[in-house]
PDB file of C-alpha atoms in Angstrom:
ATOM      1  CA  MET A   1     -15.327 -30.163 -32.158  1.00  0.00           C
ATOM      2  CA  PRO A   2     -17.246 -33.121 -30.636  1.00  0.00           C
ATOM      3  CA  ALA A   3     -20.056 -31.979 -28.345  1.00  0.00           C
ATOM      4  CA  ALA A   4     -20.119 -33.116 -24.724  1.00  0.00           C
ATOM      5  CA  SER A   5     -23.299 -34.941 -23.710  1.00  0.00           C
ATOM      6  CA  ASP A   6     -24.769 -34.951 -20.222  1.00  0.00           C
ATOM      7  CA  VAL A   7     -24.561 -38.383 -18.578  1.00  0.00           C
ATOM      8  CA  SER A   8     -24.527 -39.828 -15.078  1.00  0.00           C
ATOM      9  CA  PHE A   9     -22.438 -42.517 -13.438  1.00  0.00           C
ATOM     10  CA  PRO A  10     -22.546 -44.234 -10.028  1.00  0.00           C
ATOM     11  CA  ALA A  11     -20.615 -42.111  -7.524  1.00  0.00           C
ATOM     12  CA  ALA A  12     -18.720 -43.737  -4.660  1.00  0.00           C
ATOM     13  CA  THR A  13     -21.952 -43.846  -2.639  1.00  0.00           C
ATOM     14  CA  GLY A  14     -23.802 -45.519  -5.496  1.00  0.00           C
ATOM     15  CA  ARG A  15     -26.056 -42.533  -6.215  1.00  0.00           C
ATOM     16  CA  PRO A  16     -25.982 -41.034  -9.734  1.00  0.00           C
ATOM     17  CA  MET A  17     -23.519 -38.185 -10.267  1.00  0.00           C
ATOM     18  CA  ARG A  18     -23.836 -35.742 -13.151  1.00  0.00           C
ATOM     19  CA  ALA A  19     -21.062 -35.615 -15.730  1.00  0.00           C
ATOM     20  CA  ALA A  20     -20.287 -34.560 -19.286  1.00  0.00           C
ATOM     21  CA  LEU A  21     -18.969 -37.122 -21.762  1.00  0.00           C
ATOM     22  CA  ALA A  22     -17.374 -36.377 -25.130  1.00  0.00           C
ATOM     23  CA  LEU A  23     -16.397 -39.053 -27.654  1.00  0.00           C
ATOM     24  CA  PRO A  24     -13.760 -38.656 -30.370  1.00  0.00           C
ATOM     25  CA  THR A  25     -14.499 -39.363 -34.017  1.00  0.00           C
ATOM     26  CA  LEU A  26     -11.464 -41.643 -34.320  1.00  0.00           C
ATOM     27  CA  ALA A  27     -12.241 -45.349 -34.554  1.00  0.00           C
ATOM     28  CA  GLY A  28     -10.914 -48.013 -32.214  1.00  0.00           C
ATOM     29  CA  LYS A  29     -10.077 -48.003 -28.536  1.00  0.00           C
ATOM     30  CA  ARG A  30      -8.982 -44.553 -27.381  1.00  0.00           C
ATOM     31  CA  PRO A  31      -7.317 -43.247 -24.198  1.00  0.00           C
ATOM     32  CA  GLY A  32      -9.577 -41.868 -21.489  1.00  0.00           C
ATOM     33  CA  MET A  33      -9.325 -38.417 -19.918  1.00  0.00           C
ATOM     34  CA  ILE A  34     -10.924 -37.275 -16.663  1.00  0.00           C
ATOM     35  CA  VAL A  35     -11.575 -33.510 -16.670  1.00  0.00           C
ATOM     36  CA  ILE A  36     -11.937 -31.830 -13.242  1.00  0.00           C
ATOM     37  CA  HIS A  37     -13.750 -28.511 -13.048  1.00  0.00           C
ATOM     38  CA  GLU A  38     -13.017 -25.218 -11.310  1.00  0.00           C
ATOM     39  CA  ILE A  39     -14.965 -23.838  -8.347  1.00  0.00           C
ATOM     40  CA  PHE A  40     -17.747 -22.900 -10.790  1.00  0.00           C
ATOM     41  CA  GLY A  41     -18.606 -26.584 -11.198  1.00  0.00           C
ATOM     42  CA  LEU A  42     -19.616 -28.447 -14.330  1.00  0.00           C
ATOM     43  CA  ASN A  43     -20.535 -25.510 -16.564  1.00  0.00           C
ATOM     44  CA  ASP A  44     -20.575 -24.832 -20.292  1.00  0.00           C
ATOM     45  CA  ASP A  45     -16.903 -23.882 -20.282  1.00  0.00           C
ATOM     46  CA  ILE A  46     -15.893 -27.251 -18.813  1.00  0.00           C
ATOM     47  CA  ARG A  47     -18.145 -28.949 -21.366  1.00  0.00           C
ATOM     48  CA  ARG A  48     -16.283 -27.002 -24.070  1.00  0.00           C
ATOM     49  CA  ILE A  49     -12.925 -28.133 -22.684  1.00  0.00           C
ATOM     50  CA  THR A  50     -14.179 -31.723 -22.460  1.00  0.00           C
ATOM     51  CA  GLY A  51     -15.141 -31.583 -26.130  1.00  0.00           C
ATOM     52  CA  ARG A  52     -11.726 -30.189 -26.970  1.00  0.00           C
ATOM     53  CA  PHE A  53     -10.080 -33.270 -25.459  1.00  0.00           C
ATOM     54  CA  ALA A  54     -12.343 -35.486 -27.548  1.00  0.00           C
ATOM     55  CA  ASP A  55     -11.180 -33.503 -30.569  1.00  0.00           C
ATOM     56  CA  LEU A  56      -7.627 -34.533 -29.605  1.00  0.00           C
ATOM     57  CA  GLY A  57      -8.688 -38.190 -29.638  1.00  0.00           C
ATOM     58  CA  TYR A  58      -9.594 -38.863 -26.005  1.00  0.00           C
ATOM     59  CA  VAL A  59     -12.801 -40.174 -24.502  1.00  0.00           C
ATOM     60  CA  ALA A  60     -13.272 -37.344 -22.018  1.00  0.00           C
ATOM     61  CA  LEU A  61     -15.413 -37.424 -18.879  1.00  0.00           C
ATOM     62  CA  ALA A  62     -16.011 -34.405 -16.642  1.00  0.00           C
ATOM     63  CA  PRO A  63     -17.705 -35.408 -13.364  1.00  0.00           C
ATOM     64  CA  ASP A  64     -19.590 -32.799 -11.326  1.00  0.00           C
ATOM     65  CA  LEU A  65     -17.916 -33.184  -7.938  1.00  0.00           C
ATOM     66  CA  PHE A  66     -20.502 -30.859  -6.386  1.00  0.00           C
ATOM     67  CA  ASP A  67     -23.391 -33.196  -7.285  1.00  0.00           C
ATOM     68  CA  THR A  68     -23.479 -35.091  -4.002  1.00  0.00           C
ATOM     69  CA  GLY A  69     -27.179 -34.856  -3.217  1.00  0.00           C
ATOM     70  CA  GLY A  70     -27.102 -32.095  -0.611  1.00  0.00           C
ATOM     71  CA  VAL A  71     -27.280 -28.313  -0.409  1.00  0.00           C
ATOM     72  CA  ARG A  72     -24.885 -27.025  -3.056  1.00  0.00           C
ATOM     73  CA  ALA A  73     -23.002 -24.680  -0.712  1.00  0.00           C
ATOM     74  CA  LEU A  74     -22.298 -27.574   1.647  1.00  0.00           C
ATOM     75  CA  CYS A  75     -21.274 -29.808  -1.263  1.00  0.00           C
ATOM     76  CA  VAL A  76     -18.769 -27.167  -2.371  1.00  0.00           C
ATOM     77  CA  LEU A  77     -17.454 -26.839   1.186  1.00  0.00           C
ATOM     78  CA  ARG A  78     -17.015 -30.613   1.588  1.00  0.00           C
ATOM     79  CA  THR A  79     -15.210 -30.802  -1.745  1.00  0.00           C
ATOM     80  CA  PHE A  80     -12.723 -28.112  -0.701  1.00  0.00           C
ATOM     81  CA  GLN A  81     -12.236 -29.821   2.644  1.00  0.00           C
ATOM     82  CA  ALA A  82     -11.310 -33.019   0.806  1.00  0.00           C
ATOM     83  CA  LEU A  83      -8.800 -31.089  -1.301  1.00  0.00           C
ATOM     84  CA  ARG A  84      -7.249 -29.491   1.782  1.00  0.00           C
ATOM     85  CA  ARG A  85      -6.936 -32.869   3.542  1.00  0.00           C
ATOM     86  CA  GLY A  86      -5.877 -34.726   0.416  1.00  0.00           C
ATOM     87  CA  ASP A  87      -8.510 -37.341   1.179  1.00  0.00           C
ATOM     88  CA  GLY A  88     -12.253 -37.706   1.334  1.00  0.00           C
ATOM     89  CA  PRO A  89     -15.393 -38.436  -0.697  1.00  0.00           C
ATOM     90  CA  ALA A  90     -14.360 -36.310  -3.694  1.00  0.00           C
ATOM     91  CA  PHE A  91     -11.347 -38.533  -4.300  1.00  0.00           C
ATOM     92  CA  ALA A  92     -13.553 -41.611  -4.001  1.00  0.00           C
ATOM     93  CA  ASP A  93     -15.893 -40.074  -6.579  1.00  0.00           C
ATOM     94  CA  LEU A  94     -12.970 -39.474  -8.941  1.00  0.00           C
ATOM     95  CA  GLU A  95     -12.035 -43.123  -8.621  1.00  0.00           C
ATOM     96  CA  ALA A  96     -15.658 -44.067  -9.337  1.00  0.00           C
ATOM     97  CA  ALA A  97     -15.491 -41.852 -12.432  1.00  0.00           C
ATOM     98  CA  ARG A  98     -12.296 -43.566 -13.585  1.00  0.00           C
ATOM     99  CA  THR A  99     -13.853 -46.999 -13.079  1.00  0.00           C
ATOM    100  CA  TRP A 100     -16.943 -46.014 -15.064  1.00  0.00           C
ATOM    101  CA  LEU A 101     -14.859 -44.432 -17.825  1.00  0.00           C
ATOM    102  CA  ALA A 102     -12.720 -47.579 -18.109  1.00  0.00           C
ATOM    103  CA  ALA A 103     -15.861 -49.574 -18.930  1.00  0.00           C
ATOM    104  CA  VAL A 104     -16.955 -47.301 -21.795  1.00  0.00           C
ATOM    105  CA  PRO A 105     -16.645 -49.456 -24.954  1.00  0.00           C
ATOM    106  CA  GLU A 106     -14.555 -46.866 -26.802  1.00  0.00           C
ATOM    107  CA  VAL A 107     -11.945 -46.635 -24.012  1.00  0.00           C
ATOM    108  CA  ASP A 108      -8.635 -48.417 -23.620  1.00  0.00           C
ATOM    109  CA  PRO A 109      -8.568 -48.609 -19.791  1.00  0.00           C
ATOM    110  CA  ALA A 110      -4.782 -49.043 -19.737  1.00  0.00           C
ATOM    111  CA  ARG A 111      -4.404 -45.484 -21.063  1.00  0.00           C
ATOM    112  CA  THR A 112      -6.070 -42.918 -18.820  1.00  0.00           C
ATOM    113  CA  GLY A 113      -5.097 -39.392 -17.852  1.00  0.00           C
ATOM    114  CA  VAL A 114      -6.499 -36.602 -15.703  1.00  0.00           C
ATOM    115  CA  VAL A 115      -6.564 -32.845 -16.123  1.00  0.00           C
ATOM    116  CA  GLY A 116      -7.870 -30.154 -13.801  1.00  0.00           C
ATOM    117  CA  PHE A 117      -8.238 -26.394 -13.560  1.00  0.00           C
ATOM    118  CA  CYS A 118      -7.897 -24.240 -10.432  1.00  0.00           C
ATOM    119  CA  MET A 119      -9.587 -26.365  -7.733  1.00  0.00           C
ATOM    120  CA  GLY A 120      -9.603 -29.191 -10.269  1.00  0.00           C
ATOM    121  CA  GLY A 121      -5.874 -28.765 -10.832  1.00  0.00           C
ATOM    122  CA  GLY A 122      -5.217 -29.426  -7.156  1.00  0.00           C
ATOM    123  CA  PHE A 123      -7.406 -32.516  -7.286  1.00  0.00           C
ATOM    124  CA  ALA A 124      -5.786 -33.737 -10.505  1.00  0.00           C
ATOM    125  CA  LEU A 125      -2.311 -33.529  -8.969  1.00  0.00           C
ATOM    126  CA  LEU A 126      -3.188 -35.389  -5.774  1.00  0.00           C
ATOM    127  CA  TYR A 127      -5.351 -37.952  -7.555  1.00  0.00           C
ATOM    128  CA  ALA A 128      -2.447 -38.645  -9.916  1.00  0.00           C
ATOM    129  CA  VAL A 129      -0.416 -39.789  -6.904  1.00  0.00           C
ATOM    130  CA  ARG A 130      -2.875 -42.506  -5.927  1.00  0.00           C
ATOM    131  CA  ALA A 131      -4.489 -43.646  -9.184  1.00  0.00           C
ATOM    132  CA  PRO A 132      -3.014 -45.765 -12.026  1.00  0.00           C
ATOM    133  CA  LEU A 133      -2.789 -42.910 -14.521  1.00  0.00           C
ATOM    134  CA  GLY A 134      -0.410 -42.307 -17.406  1.00  0.00           C
ATOM    135  CA  ALA A 135      -0.253 -38.506 -17.248  1.00  0.00           C
ATOM    136  CA  ALA A 136      -1.795 -35.512 -15.479  1.00  0.00           C
ATOM    137  CA  GLY A 137      -2.524 -31.928 -16.492  1.00  0.00           C
ATOM    138  CA  VAL A 138      -2.427 -29.348 -13.687  1.00  0.00           C
ATOM    139  CA  PHE A 139      -3.502 -25.785 -14.447  1.00  0.00           C
ATOM    140  CA  TYR A 140      -3.206 -23.076 -11.785  1.00  0.00           C
ATOM    141  CA  GLY A 141      -3.892 -25.636  -9.071  1.00  0.00           C
ATOM    142  CA  GLN A 142      -2.790 -26.008  -5.472  1.00  0.00           C
ATOM    143  CA  VAL A 143       0.510 -27.843  -4.851  1.00  0.00           C
ATOM    144  CA  PRO A 144       1.558 -29.555  -1.578  1.00  0.00           C
ATOM    145  CA  ALA A 145       4.346 -27.967   0.430  1.00  0.00           C
ATOM    146  CA  THR A 146       6.662 -30.961   0.216  1.00  0.00           C
ATOM    147  CA  ALA A 147       7.879 -33.103  -2.658  1.00  0.00           C
ATOM    148  CA  ALA A 148       7.251 -36.194  -0.541  1.00  0.00           C
ATOM    149  CA  ALA A 149       3.503 -35.604  -0.859  1.00  0.00           C
ATOM    150  CA  LEU A 150       3.848 -36.167  -4.611  1.00  0.00           C
ATOM    151  CA  ARG A 151       5.969 -39.294  -4.463  1.00  0.00           C
ATOM    152  CA  GLY A 152       4.605 -41.778  -7.002  1.00  0.00           C
ATOM    153  CA  VAL A 153       2.945 -39.127  -9.187  1.00  0.00           C
ATOM    154  CA  CYS A 154       2.727 -39.802 -12.926  1.00  0.00           C
ATOM    155  CA  PRO A 155       4.203 -37.425 -15.561  1.00  0.00           C
ATOM    156  CA  VAL A 156       2.766 -33.910 -15.267  1.00  0.00           C
ATOM    157  CA  VAL A 157       2.120 -31.080 -17.722  1.00  0.00           C
ATOM    158  CA  ALA A 158       1.152 -27.795 -16.073  1.00  0.00           C
ATOM    159  CA  GLY A 159       0.588 -24.090 -16.598  1.00  0.00           C
ATOM    160  CA  TYR A 160       0.422 -21.080 -14.244  1.00  0.00           C
ATOM    161  CA  GLY A 161      -0.047 -17.350 -14.745  1.00  0.00           C
ATOM    162  CA  GLY A 162       2.811 -15.121 -13.659  1.00  0.00           C
ATOM    163  CA  LYS A 163       0.416 -12.323 -12.639  1.00  0.00           C
ATOM    164  CA  ASP A 164      -1.501 -14.668 -10.318  1.00  0.00           C
ATOM    165  CA  LYS A 165      -0.181 -13.590  -6.914  1.00  0.00           C
ATOM    166  CA  LEU A 166      -1.795 -16.528  -5.116  1.00  0.00           C
ATOM    167  CA  PHE A 167      -0.920 -19.463  -7.368  1.00  0.00           C
ATOM    168  CA  ALA A 168       2.210 -18.490  -9.315  1.00  0.00           C
ATOM    169  CA  ALA A 169       4.289 -19.681  -6.364  1.00  0.00           C
ATOM    170  CA  HIS A 170       2.543 -23.048  -6.579  1.00  0.00           C
ATOM    171  CA  GLY A 171       3.694 -23.379 -10.176  1.00  0.00           C
ATOM    172  CA  ARG A 172       7.307 -22.743  -9.196  1.00  0.00           C
ATOM    173  CA  ARG A 173       6.920 -25.188  -6.316  1.00  0.00           C
ATOM    174  CA  LEU A 174       5.524 -27.865  -8.629  1.00  0.00           C
ATOM    175  CA  GLU A 175       8.478 -27.493 -10.988  1.00  0.00           C
ATOM    176  CA  SER A 176      10.878 -27.864  -8.039  1.00  0.00           C
ATOM    177  CA  HIS A 177       9.073 -30.899  -6.596  1.00  0.00           C
ATOM    178  CA  LEU A 178       8.929 -32.775  -9.892  1.00  0.00           C
ATOM    179  CA  ARG A 179      12.575 -32.056 -10.626  1.00  0.00           C
ATOM    180  CA  GLU A 180      13.523 -33.328  -7.154  1.00  0.00           C
ATOM    181  CA  LEU A 181      11.469 -36.490  -7.664  1.00  0.00           C
ATOM    182  CA  GLY A 182      12.824 -37.100 -11.157  1.00  0.00           C
ATOM    183  CA  VAL A 183       9.323 -37.128 -12.671  1.00  0.00           C
ATOM    184  CA  SER A 184       8.859 -36.316 -16.363  1.00  0.00           C
ATOM    185  CA  HIS A 185       7.189 -32.918 -16.577  1.00  0.00           C
ATOM    186  CA  ASP A 186       6.478 -29.786 -18.580  1.00  0.00           C
ATOM    187  CA  VAL A 187       5.621 -26.904 -16.234  1.00  0.00           C
ATOM    188  CA  ARG A 188       5.364 -23.448 -17.771  1.00  0.00           C
ATOM    189  CA  MET A 189       4.872 -20.019 -16.256  1.00  0.00           C
ATOM    190  CA  TYR A 190       3.112 -17.470 -18.474  1.00  0.00           C
ATOM    191  CA  PRO A 191       4.375 -14.036 -17.306  1.00  0.00           C
ATOM    192  CA  GLU A 192       1.554 -12.013 -18.876  1.00  0.00           C
ATOM    193  CA  ALA A 193      -1.289 -14.299 -17.797  1.00  0.00           C
ATOM    194  CA  GLY A 194      -3.257 -14.404 -14.578  1.00  0.00           C
ATOM    195  CA  HIS A 195      -5.413 -17.087 -12.998  1.00  0.00           C
ATOM    196  CA  SER A 196      -7.914 -19.151 -15.005  1.00  0.00           C
ATOM    197  CA  PHE A 197      -6.335 -18.104 -18.300  1.00  0.00           C
ATOM    198  CA  MET A 198      -7.836 -21.111 -20.118  1.00  0.00           C
ATOM    199  CA  SER A 199     -11.430 -19.941 -19.628  1.00  0.00           C
ATOM    200  CA  PRO A 200     -13.281 -16.894 -21.037  1.00  0.00           C
ATOM    201  CA  HIS A 201     -15.318 -16.156 -17.898  1.00  0.00           C
ATOM    202  CA  THR A 202     -17.974 -13.432 -17.973  1.00  0.00           C
ATOM    203  CA  GLY A 203     -20.170 -11.694 -15.439  1.00  0.00           C
ATOM    204  CA  VAL A 204     -19.638  -9.941 -12.124  1.00  0.00           C
ATOM    205  CA  MET A 205     -17.354 -12.595 -10.623  1.00  0.00           C
ATOM    206  CA  ALA A 206     -15.077 -12.456 -13.663  1.00  0.00           C
ATOM    207  CA  THR A 207     -14.882  -8.650 -13.427  1.00  0.00           C
ATOM    208  CA  LEU A 208     -14.086  -8.712  -9.719  1.00  0.00           C
ATOM    209  CA  GLY A 209     -11.553 -11.499 -10.188  1.00  0.00           C
ATOM    210  CA  ALA A 210      -9.725  -9.554 -12.875  1.00  0.00           C
ATOM    211  CA  TRP A 211      -9.032  -6.740 -10.395  1.00  0.00           C
ATOM    212  CA  GLY A 212      -8.076  -9.039  -7.531  1.00  0.00           C
ATOM    213  CA  PRO A 213      -4.688 -10.530  -6.625  1.00  0.00           C
ATOM    214  CA  MET A 214      -5.272 -13.550  -8.867  1.00  0.00           C
ATOM    215  CA  ALA A 215      -5.715 -11.353 -11.966  1.00  0.00           C
ATOM    216  CA  VAL A 216      -8.358 -13.726 -13.339  1.00  0.00           C
ATOM    217  CA  GLY A 217      -8.710 -13.484 -17.085  1.00  0.00           C
ATOM    218  CA  PHE A 218      -8.675 -15.370 -20.357  1.00  0.00           C
ATOM    219  CA  ASP A 219      -5.324 -15.204 -22.155  1.00  0.00           C
ATOM    220  CA  PRO A 220      -5.572 -16.519 -25.731  1.00  0.00           C
ATOM    221  CA  GLN A 221      -1.822 -16.918 -26.180  1.00  0.00           C
ATOM    222  CA  ALA A 222      -1.340 -18.841 -22.938  1.00  0.00           C
ATOM    223  CA  GLU A 223      -4.410 -20.953 -23.714  1.00  0.00           C
ATOM    224  CA  ALA A 224      -3.231 -21.813 -27.223  1.00  0.00           C
ATOM    225  CA  ASP A 225       0.259 -22.702 -26.035  1.00  0.00           C
ATOM    226  CA  SER A 226      -1.166 -24.834 -23.223  1.00  0.00           C
ATOM    227  CA  TRP A 227      -3.308 -26.842 -25.642  1.00  0.00           C
ATOM    228  CA  THR A 228      -0.293 -27.399 -27.879  1.00  0.00           C
ATOM    229  CA  ARG A 229       1.805 -28.605 -24.958  1.00  0.00           C
ATOM    230  CA  MET A 230      -0.984 -30.820 -23.613  1.00  0.00           C
ATOM    231  CA  ALA A 231      -1.560 -32.432 -27.003  1.00  0.00           C
ATOM    232  CA  SER A 232       2.131 -33.292 -27.300  1.00  0.00           C
ATOM    233  CA  PHE A 233       2.607 -34.372 -23.676  1.00  0.00           C
ATOM    234  CA  PHE A 234      -0.498 -36.543 -23.432  1.00  0.00           C
ATOM    235  CA  HIS A 235       0.182 -38.103 -26.816  1.00  0.00           C
ATOM    236  CA  ARG A 236       3.692 -39.003 -25.653  1.00  0.00           C
ATOM    237  CA  HIS A 237       2.525 -40.579 -22.398  1.00  0.00           C
ATOM    238  CA  LEU A 238      -0.932 -41.928 -23.323  1.00  0.00           C
ATOM    239  CA  GLY A 239      -0.689 -42.458 -27.078  1.00  0.00           C
TER     240      GLY A 239
END
């Protein structure tokens, strides 16, 4: 699997923002993929996922949306406020990331997608409404209450855990919205999985999360199926 390298790019304010970049081994211009992290930020797990997309043939960039130059707790708070409003500096930083990624020599800027997990899934969905993207991946992310909020969204592939009492309803809502809008999609509920099933989290937070209403926990079957579906869906819509 290609390793993700630490890089920086000009954020919307012009200051450098941390990111991870992974390049595929395939020659020629390749599609780009923006990877949006969970609440844990740009960690080794997101770097692993970024490398996995490169292994599928994408030039993958994972920006650290919490790297805004202030106290980290306040940066996290401002990022969540932007997600709740559906507007704000975090979305501007995602657009700056897309612009930078489009200029990478190995990238075909006409073929760009976005994928996000948990908090990142909510961002990926809303960003896919406003940006010129070919496809979006949304995993256990927040979904707006109305289909109208997603009007203009690109094709979406998504996955939610059935045991996740907070976000399973969002998965069902996303399926309903996309069907109403007539948008190409592949939304799957995994009955035996909980929240954050794509990531093998460890430590105290992972233990507490596993016992909470979100039933946080890595599910190898749901993860493997999700990668298979993403590979097929993104290949169909991004090439």
